[in-house]
Short mmCIF file of C-alpha atoms in Angstrom, two decimals:
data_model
loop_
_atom_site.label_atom_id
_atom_site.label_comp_id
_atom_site.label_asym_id
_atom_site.label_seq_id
_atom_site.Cartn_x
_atom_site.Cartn_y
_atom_site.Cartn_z
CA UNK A 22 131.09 70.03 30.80
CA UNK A 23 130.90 73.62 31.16
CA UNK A 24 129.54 75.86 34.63
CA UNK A 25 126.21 76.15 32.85
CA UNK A 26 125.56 72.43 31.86
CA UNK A 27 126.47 71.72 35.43
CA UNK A 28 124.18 73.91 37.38
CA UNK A 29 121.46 72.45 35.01
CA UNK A 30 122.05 68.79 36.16
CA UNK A 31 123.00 69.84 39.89
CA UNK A 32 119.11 71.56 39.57
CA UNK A 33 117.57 68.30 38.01
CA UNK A 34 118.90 65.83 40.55
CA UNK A 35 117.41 68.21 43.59
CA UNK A 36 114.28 68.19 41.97
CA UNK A 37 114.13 64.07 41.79
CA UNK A 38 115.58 63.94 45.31
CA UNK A 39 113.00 65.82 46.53
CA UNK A 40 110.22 64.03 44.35
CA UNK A 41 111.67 60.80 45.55
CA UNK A 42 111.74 61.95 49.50
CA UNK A 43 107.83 62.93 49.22
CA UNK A 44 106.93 59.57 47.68
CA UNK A 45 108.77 57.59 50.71
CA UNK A 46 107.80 59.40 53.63
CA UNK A 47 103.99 58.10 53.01
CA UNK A 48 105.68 54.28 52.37
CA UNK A 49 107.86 55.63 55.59
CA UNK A 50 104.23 56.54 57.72
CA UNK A 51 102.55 53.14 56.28
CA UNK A 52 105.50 50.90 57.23
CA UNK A 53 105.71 52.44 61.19
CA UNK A 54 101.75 52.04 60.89
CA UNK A 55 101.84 48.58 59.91
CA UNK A 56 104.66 47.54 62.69
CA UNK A 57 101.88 48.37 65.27
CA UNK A 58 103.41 51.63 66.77
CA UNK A 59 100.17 53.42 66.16
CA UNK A 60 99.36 54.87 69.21
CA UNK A 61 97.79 57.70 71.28
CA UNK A 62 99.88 60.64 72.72
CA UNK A 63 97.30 61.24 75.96
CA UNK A 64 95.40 58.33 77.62
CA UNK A 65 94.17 60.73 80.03
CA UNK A 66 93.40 64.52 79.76
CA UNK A 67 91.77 66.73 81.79
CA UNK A 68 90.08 70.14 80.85
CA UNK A 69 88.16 73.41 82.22
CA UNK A 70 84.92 73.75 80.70
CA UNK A 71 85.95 76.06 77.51
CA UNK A 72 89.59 74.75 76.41
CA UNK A 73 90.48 73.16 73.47
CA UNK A 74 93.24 70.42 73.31
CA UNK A 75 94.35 68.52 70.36
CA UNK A 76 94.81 64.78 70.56
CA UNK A 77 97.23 63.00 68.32
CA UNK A 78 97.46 59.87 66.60
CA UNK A 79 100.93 58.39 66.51
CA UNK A 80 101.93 56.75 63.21
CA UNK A 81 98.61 57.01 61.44
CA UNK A 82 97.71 58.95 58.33
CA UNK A 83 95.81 61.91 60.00
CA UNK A 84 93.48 62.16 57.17
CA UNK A 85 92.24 58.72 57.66
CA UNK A 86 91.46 59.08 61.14
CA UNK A 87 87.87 59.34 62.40
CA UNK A 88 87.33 60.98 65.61
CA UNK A 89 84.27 60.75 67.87
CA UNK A 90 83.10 61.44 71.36
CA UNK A 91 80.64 59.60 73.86
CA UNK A 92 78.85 62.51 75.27
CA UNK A 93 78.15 65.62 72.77
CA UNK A 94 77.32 67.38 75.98
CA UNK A 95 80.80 67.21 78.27
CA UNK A 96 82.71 66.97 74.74
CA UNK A 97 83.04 67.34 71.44
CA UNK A 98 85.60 66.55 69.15
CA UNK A 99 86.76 68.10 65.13
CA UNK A 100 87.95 65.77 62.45
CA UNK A 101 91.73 66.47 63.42
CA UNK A 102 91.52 66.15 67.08
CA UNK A 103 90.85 68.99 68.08
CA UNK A 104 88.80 68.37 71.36
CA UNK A 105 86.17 71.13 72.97
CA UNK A 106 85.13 70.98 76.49
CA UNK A 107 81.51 72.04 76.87
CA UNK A 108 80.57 71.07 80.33
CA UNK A 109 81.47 69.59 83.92
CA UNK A 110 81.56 65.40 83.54
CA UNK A 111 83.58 62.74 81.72
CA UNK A 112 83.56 61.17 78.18
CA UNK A 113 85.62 58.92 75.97
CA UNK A 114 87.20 60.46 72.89
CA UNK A 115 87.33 57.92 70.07
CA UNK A 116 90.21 57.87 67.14
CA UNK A 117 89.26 55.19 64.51
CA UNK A 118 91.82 53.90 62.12
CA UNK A 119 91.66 50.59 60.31
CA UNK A 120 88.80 49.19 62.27
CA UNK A 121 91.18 49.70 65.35
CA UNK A 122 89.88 52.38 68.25
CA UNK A 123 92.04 53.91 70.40
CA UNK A 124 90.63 55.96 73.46
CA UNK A 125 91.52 58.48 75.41
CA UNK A 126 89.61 59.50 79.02
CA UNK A 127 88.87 63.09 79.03
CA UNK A 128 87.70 64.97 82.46
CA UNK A 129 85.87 68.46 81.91
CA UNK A 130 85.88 70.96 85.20
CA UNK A 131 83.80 73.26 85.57
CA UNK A 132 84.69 76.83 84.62
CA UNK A 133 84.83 79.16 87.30
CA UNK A 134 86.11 82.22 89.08
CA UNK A 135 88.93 82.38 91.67
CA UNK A 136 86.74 84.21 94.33
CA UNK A 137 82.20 84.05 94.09
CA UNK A 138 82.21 86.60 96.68
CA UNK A 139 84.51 89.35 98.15
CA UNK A 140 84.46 91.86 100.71
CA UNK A 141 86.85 94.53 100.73
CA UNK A 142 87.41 97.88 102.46
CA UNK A 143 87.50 101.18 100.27
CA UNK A 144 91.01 101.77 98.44
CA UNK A 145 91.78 98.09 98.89
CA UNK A 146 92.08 95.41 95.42
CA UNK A 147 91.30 92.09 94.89
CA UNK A 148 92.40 90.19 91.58
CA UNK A 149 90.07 87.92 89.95
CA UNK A 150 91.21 84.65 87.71
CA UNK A 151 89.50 82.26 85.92
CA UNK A 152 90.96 78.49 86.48
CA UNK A 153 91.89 78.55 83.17
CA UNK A 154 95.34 79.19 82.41
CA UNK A 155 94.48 80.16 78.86
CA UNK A 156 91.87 82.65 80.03
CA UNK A 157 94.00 85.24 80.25
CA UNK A 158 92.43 87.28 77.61
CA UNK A 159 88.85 87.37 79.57
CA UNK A 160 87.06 90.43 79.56
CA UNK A 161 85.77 91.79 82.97
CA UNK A 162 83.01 94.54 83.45
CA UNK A 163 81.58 96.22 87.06
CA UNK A 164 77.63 96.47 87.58
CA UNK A 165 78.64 99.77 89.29
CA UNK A 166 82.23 101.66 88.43
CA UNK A 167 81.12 104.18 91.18
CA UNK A 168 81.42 101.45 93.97
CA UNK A 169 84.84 99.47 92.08
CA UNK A 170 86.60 99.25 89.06
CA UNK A 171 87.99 96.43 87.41
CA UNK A 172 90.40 96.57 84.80
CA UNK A 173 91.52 94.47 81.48
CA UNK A 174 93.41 92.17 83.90
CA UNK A 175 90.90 91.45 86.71
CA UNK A 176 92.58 93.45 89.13
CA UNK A 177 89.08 95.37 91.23
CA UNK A 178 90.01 98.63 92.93
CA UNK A 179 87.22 99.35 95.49
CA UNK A 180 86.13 103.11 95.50
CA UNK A 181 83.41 103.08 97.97
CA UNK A 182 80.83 101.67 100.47
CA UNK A 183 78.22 99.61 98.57
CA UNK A 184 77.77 96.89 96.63
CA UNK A 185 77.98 95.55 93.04
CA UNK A 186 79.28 92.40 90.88
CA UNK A 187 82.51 91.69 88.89
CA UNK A 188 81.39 89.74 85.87
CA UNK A 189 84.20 88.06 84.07
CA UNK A 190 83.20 86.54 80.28
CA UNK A 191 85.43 83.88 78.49
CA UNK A 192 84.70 82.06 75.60
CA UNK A 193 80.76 83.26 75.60
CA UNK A 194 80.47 82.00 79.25
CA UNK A 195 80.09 85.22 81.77
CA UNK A 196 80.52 84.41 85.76
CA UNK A 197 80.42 86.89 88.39
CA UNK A 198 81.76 87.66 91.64
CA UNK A 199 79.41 89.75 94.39
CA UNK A 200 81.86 92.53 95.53
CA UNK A 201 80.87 94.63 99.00
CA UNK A 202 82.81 97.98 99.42
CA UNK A 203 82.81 98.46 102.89
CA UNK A 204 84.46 102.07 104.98
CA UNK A 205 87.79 101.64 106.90
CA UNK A 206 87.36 100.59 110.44
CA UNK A 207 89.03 97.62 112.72
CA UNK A 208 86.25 95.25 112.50
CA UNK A 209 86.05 96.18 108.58
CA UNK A 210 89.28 95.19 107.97
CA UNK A 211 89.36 92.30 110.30
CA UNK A 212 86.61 90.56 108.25
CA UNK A 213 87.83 91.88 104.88
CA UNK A 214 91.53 89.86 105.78
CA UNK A 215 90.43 86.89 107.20
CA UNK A 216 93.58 85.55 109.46
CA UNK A 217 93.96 82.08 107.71
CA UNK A 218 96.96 80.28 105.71
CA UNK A 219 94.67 82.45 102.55
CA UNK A 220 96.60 85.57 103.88
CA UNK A 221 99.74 84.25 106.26
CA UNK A 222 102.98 84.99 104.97
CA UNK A 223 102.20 88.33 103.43
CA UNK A 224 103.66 91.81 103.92
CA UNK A 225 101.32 93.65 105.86
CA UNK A 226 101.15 97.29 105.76
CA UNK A 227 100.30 99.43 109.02
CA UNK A 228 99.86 102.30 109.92
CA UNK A 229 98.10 106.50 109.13
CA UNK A 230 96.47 107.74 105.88
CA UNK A 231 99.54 108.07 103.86
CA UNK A 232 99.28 104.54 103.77
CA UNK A 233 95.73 103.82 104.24
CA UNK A 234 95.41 105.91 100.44
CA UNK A 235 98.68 104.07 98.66
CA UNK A 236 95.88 102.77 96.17
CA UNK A 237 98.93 101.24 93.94
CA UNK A 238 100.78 99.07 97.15
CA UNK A 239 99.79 95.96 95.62
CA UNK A 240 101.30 96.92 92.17
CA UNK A 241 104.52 98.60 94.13
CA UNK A 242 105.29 95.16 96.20
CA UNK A 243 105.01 92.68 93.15
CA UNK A 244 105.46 90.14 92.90
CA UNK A 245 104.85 89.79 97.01
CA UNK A 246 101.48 90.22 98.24
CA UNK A 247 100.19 92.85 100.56
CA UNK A 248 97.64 92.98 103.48
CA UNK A 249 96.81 96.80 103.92
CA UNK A 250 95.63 96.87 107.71
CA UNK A 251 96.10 101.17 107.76
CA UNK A 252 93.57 103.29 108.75
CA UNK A 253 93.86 107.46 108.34
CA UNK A 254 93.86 109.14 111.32
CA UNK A 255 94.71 106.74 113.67
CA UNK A 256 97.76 107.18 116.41
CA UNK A 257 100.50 105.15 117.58
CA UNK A 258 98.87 104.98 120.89
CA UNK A 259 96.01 102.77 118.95
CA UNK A 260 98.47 100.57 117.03
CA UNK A 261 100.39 99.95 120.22
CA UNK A 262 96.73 98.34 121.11
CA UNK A 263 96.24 96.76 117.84
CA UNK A 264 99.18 95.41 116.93
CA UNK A 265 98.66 91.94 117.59
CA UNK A 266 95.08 91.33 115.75
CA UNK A 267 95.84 93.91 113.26
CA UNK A 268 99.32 92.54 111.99
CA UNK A 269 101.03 89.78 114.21
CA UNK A 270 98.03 87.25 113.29
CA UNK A 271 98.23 87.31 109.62
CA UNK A 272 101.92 85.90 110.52
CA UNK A 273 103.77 88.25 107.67
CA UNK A 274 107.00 87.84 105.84
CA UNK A 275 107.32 91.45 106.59
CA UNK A 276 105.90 94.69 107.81
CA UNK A 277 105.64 98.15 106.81
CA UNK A 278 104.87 100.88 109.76
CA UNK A 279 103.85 104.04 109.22
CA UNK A 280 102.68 105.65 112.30
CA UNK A 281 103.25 108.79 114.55
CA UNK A 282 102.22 112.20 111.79
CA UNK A 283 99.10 112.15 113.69
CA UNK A 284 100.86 112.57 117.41
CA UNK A 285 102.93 115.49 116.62
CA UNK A 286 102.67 118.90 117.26
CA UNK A 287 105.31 121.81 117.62
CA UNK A 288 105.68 120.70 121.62
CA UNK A 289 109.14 118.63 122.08
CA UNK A 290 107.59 116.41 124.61
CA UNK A 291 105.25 115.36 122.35
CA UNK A 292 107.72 114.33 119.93
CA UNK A 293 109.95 112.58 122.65
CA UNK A 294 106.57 111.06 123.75
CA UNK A 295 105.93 109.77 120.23
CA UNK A 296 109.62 108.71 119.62
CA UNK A 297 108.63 106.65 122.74
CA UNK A 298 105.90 105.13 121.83
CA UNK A 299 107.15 104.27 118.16
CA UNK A 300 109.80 102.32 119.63
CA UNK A 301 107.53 100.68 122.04
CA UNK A 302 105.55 99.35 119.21
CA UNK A 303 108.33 98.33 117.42
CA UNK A 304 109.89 96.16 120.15
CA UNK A 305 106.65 94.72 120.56
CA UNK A 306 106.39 93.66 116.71
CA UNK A 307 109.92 92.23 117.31
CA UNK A 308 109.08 90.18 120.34
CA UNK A 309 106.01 88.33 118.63
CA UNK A 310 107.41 87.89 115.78
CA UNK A 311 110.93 87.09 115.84
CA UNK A 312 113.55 87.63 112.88
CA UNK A 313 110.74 88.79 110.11
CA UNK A 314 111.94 92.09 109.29
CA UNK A 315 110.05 95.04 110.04
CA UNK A 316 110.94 98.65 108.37
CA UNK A 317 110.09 102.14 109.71
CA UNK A 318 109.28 104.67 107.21
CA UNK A 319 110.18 107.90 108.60
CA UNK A 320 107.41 110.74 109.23
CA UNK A 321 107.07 112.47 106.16
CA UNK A 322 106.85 116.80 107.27
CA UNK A 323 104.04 118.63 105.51
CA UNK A 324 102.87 122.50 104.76
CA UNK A 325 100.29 121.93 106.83
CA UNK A 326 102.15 120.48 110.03
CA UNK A 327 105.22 123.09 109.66
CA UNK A 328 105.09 124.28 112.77
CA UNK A 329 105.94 120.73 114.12
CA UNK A 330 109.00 120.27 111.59
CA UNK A 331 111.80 120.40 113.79
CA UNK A 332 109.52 117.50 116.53
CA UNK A 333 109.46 115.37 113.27
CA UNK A 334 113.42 115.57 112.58
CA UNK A 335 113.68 115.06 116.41
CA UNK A 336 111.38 111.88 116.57
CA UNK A 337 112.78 110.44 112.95
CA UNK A 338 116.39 111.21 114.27
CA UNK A 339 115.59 108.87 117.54
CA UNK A 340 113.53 106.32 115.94
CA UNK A 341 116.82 106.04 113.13
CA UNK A 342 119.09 105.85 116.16
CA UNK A 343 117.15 102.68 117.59
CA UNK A 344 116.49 100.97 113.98
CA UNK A 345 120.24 100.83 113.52
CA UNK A 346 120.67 99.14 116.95
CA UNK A 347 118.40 96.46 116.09
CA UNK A 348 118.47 93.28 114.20
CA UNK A 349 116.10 92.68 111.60
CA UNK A 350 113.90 96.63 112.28
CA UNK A 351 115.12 99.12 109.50
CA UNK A 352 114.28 102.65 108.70
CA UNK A 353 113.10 103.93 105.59
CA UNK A 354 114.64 107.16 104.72
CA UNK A 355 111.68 108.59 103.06
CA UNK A 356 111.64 112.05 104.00
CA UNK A 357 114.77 112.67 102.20
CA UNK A 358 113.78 111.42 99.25
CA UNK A 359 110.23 113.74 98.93
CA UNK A 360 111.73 116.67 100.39
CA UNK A 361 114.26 119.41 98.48
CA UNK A 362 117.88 119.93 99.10
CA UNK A 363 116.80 122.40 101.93
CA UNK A 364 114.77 119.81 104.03
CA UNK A 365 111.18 121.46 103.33
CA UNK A 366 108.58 119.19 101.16
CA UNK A 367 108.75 118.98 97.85
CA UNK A 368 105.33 119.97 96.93
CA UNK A 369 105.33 118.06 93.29
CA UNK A 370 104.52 114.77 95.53
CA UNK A 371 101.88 116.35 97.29
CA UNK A 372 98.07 116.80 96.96
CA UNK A 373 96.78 120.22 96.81
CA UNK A 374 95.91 119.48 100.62
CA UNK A 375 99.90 119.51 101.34
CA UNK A 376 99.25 116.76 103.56
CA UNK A 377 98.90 113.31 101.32
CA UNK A 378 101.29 111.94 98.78
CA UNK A 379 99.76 112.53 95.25
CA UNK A 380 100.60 109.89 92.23
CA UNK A 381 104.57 111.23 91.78
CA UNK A 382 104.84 111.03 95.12
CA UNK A 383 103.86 107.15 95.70
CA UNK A 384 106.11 106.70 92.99
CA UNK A 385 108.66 107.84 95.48
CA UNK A 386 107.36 105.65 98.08
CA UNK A 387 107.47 102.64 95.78
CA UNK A 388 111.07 103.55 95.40
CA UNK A 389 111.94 103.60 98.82
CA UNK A 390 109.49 101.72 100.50
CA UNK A 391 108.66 98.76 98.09
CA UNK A 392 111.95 98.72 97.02
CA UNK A 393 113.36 98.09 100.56
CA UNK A 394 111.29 95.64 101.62
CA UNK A 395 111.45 93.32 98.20
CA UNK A 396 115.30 94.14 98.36
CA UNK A 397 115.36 92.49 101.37
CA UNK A 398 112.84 89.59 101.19
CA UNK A 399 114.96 88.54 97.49
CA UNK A 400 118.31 88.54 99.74
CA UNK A 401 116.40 86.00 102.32
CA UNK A 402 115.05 84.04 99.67
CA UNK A 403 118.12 83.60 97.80
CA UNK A 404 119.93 82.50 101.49
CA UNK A 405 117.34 80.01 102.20
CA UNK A 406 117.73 78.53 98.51
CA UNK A 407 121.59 78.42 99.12
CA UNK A 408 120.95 76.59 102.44
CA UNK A 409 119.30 74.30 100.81
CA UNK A 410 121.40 73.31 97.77
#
């Protein structure tokens, strides 16, 4: 027999084998159906108003099945299985084969939005969710951009005092959330954070403007969340009176301080007074609240403060000197890392008001500032798992 008679018979018996495999696995399907192993995959589903789920027949010729529901209205089902939730309430899905029904309980939910109303202070963000785990490709509008923005994701970025909705549509059903914008004050904030386990165990920021307009803090700290409790303008002489509704009530995992640009001026008593009453707050924070870790970010020096350049170096130096004394408080090197080789600002990461970080420069604070903190929350995390196993 020669190579090409060979190949020729090699070809013909794959082709039978492969004929004879396609008539069994029918007689294969029949048989298992026939021994009573027939069966349904889910006794018991439930589903948010919107989803689809496919329900399978064990052991029975698919095409042969019949499919029905009880109630149109909470349910419907497709010829293969293929199951539609329509509405809030409960119905039996039906699969008929050989005069035999086999039912499975299906319980719709009602589709709906993770928040119906929010209230949030300008420069602050909220994310909205449906409850759907496959709604992830919603799209979300805002009555009123000027007031907040919301973007592909659900993620709303207040802009300003007022008031509009967040509509979120999925699947031809639209929902909406009623959004208030309201300015940055104390009692604002207080009742935009409301001090329940909703917001305990979060990182909350405090502190001046520098952090009052970090718009992107929430991005910079994922996948932890953020409370932003800062306020521009504000001294450490307030926070030293605010401390405890303003951060130690949310109970945080950590906390960010930014406080004491406002106090300074070119006078070194005023800088030693400030240096003062930094640490004062920070002992405070580390009495109430025991090993969370709390980091200083250093006082960034600006064009327009340069007259009180040297007081900053002074306070930052002291502040520094006390952080490394102390378990669990840690400064944030910051001004090194915005400022040039000389020690003056870098003005790339500065507005044109040579005061506030512009968008390069939060990237620098995300670096040294987010990056800290999550550093160090990780390290905990990955001690406590350790502890465990």
């Amino acid at each position: 027999m020669n190579f090409h008679t060979f190949r020729i018979r090699f070809l013909h018996a794959g082709v039978l084998l492969f004929a004879l495999l396609l008539l069994l696995l029918p007689r294969q399907e029949a048989q298992a159906a026939s021994k009573g192993s027939i069966y349904l995959k889910e006794k018991k589903v439930t589903m948010i108003q919107c989803e689809h789920h496919r329900l399978k027949l064990k052991g029975a010729v698919s095409s042969a099945v019949k499919w029905s529901s009880s109630d149109l209205s909470v349910a419907e089902v497709s010829s293969t299985g293929r199951v539609h939730a329509l509405k809030s309430g409960r119905c039996r899905i039906t699969a008929t084969y050989k005069k035999k029904k086999y039912v499975c309980k299906v319980t719709v939910r009602e589709l709906a939005l993770s928040e119906t109303s929010v209230c949030l202070v300008r420069g602050r963000q909220v994310k909205l969710s449906f409850n759907s785990r496959y709604a992830s490709k919603a799209s979300w509008k805002s009555t009123n951009p000027k007031v907040a923005s919301v973007d592909e994701t659900g993620r709303v970025q207040a802009i300003t005092s007022g008031s509009c909705e967040i509509q979120g549509r999925w699947r031809g059903v639209t929902l909406s959330c009623a959004l208030e914008v309201l300015s940055t004050s104390k009692d604002n904030l207080e009742k935009s954070y409301s001090a329940d386990e909703k917001n305990y165990g979060k990182i909350v920021l405090a502190g001046s403007s520098s952090l009052d307009l970090w718009n992107s803090s929430p991005q910079a700290f994922e996948p932890y969340e953020i409370i932003n409790m800062a306020m521009g303008g504000t001294r450490t002489t307030q926070w030293l009176g605010w401390y405890e509704s303003l951060i130690v009530r949310y109970r945080p995992s950590a906390v960010v301080v930014y406080v004491g640009a406002n106090d300074l001026n070119s006078a070194r008593t005023v800088g030693e007074l400030n240096m003062s009453n930094t640490i004062s707050l920070l002992k405070k924070l580390k009495r109430d609240l025991g090993d969370v870790p709390i980091f200083y970010v250093g006082i960034c020096p600006c064009y327009c403060r340069k007259g009180a350049w040297s007081v900053i170096r002074t306070s930052n130096t002291m502040v520094q000197q006390y952080c490394s004394l102390t378990k669990n408080v840690y400064y944030l090197d910051l001004p090194s890392a915005v400022c040039l080789a000389d020690g003056t600002p870098n003005p790339e990461y500065f507005l044109s008001d040579l005061l506030h970080p512009n968008a390069k420069g939060y990237e620098i604070w995300k670096q040294v500032v987010a990056g800290a903190v999550k550093k160090e929350l990780d390290k905990r995390a990955e001690a406590a798992e350790d502890a465990v196993s």
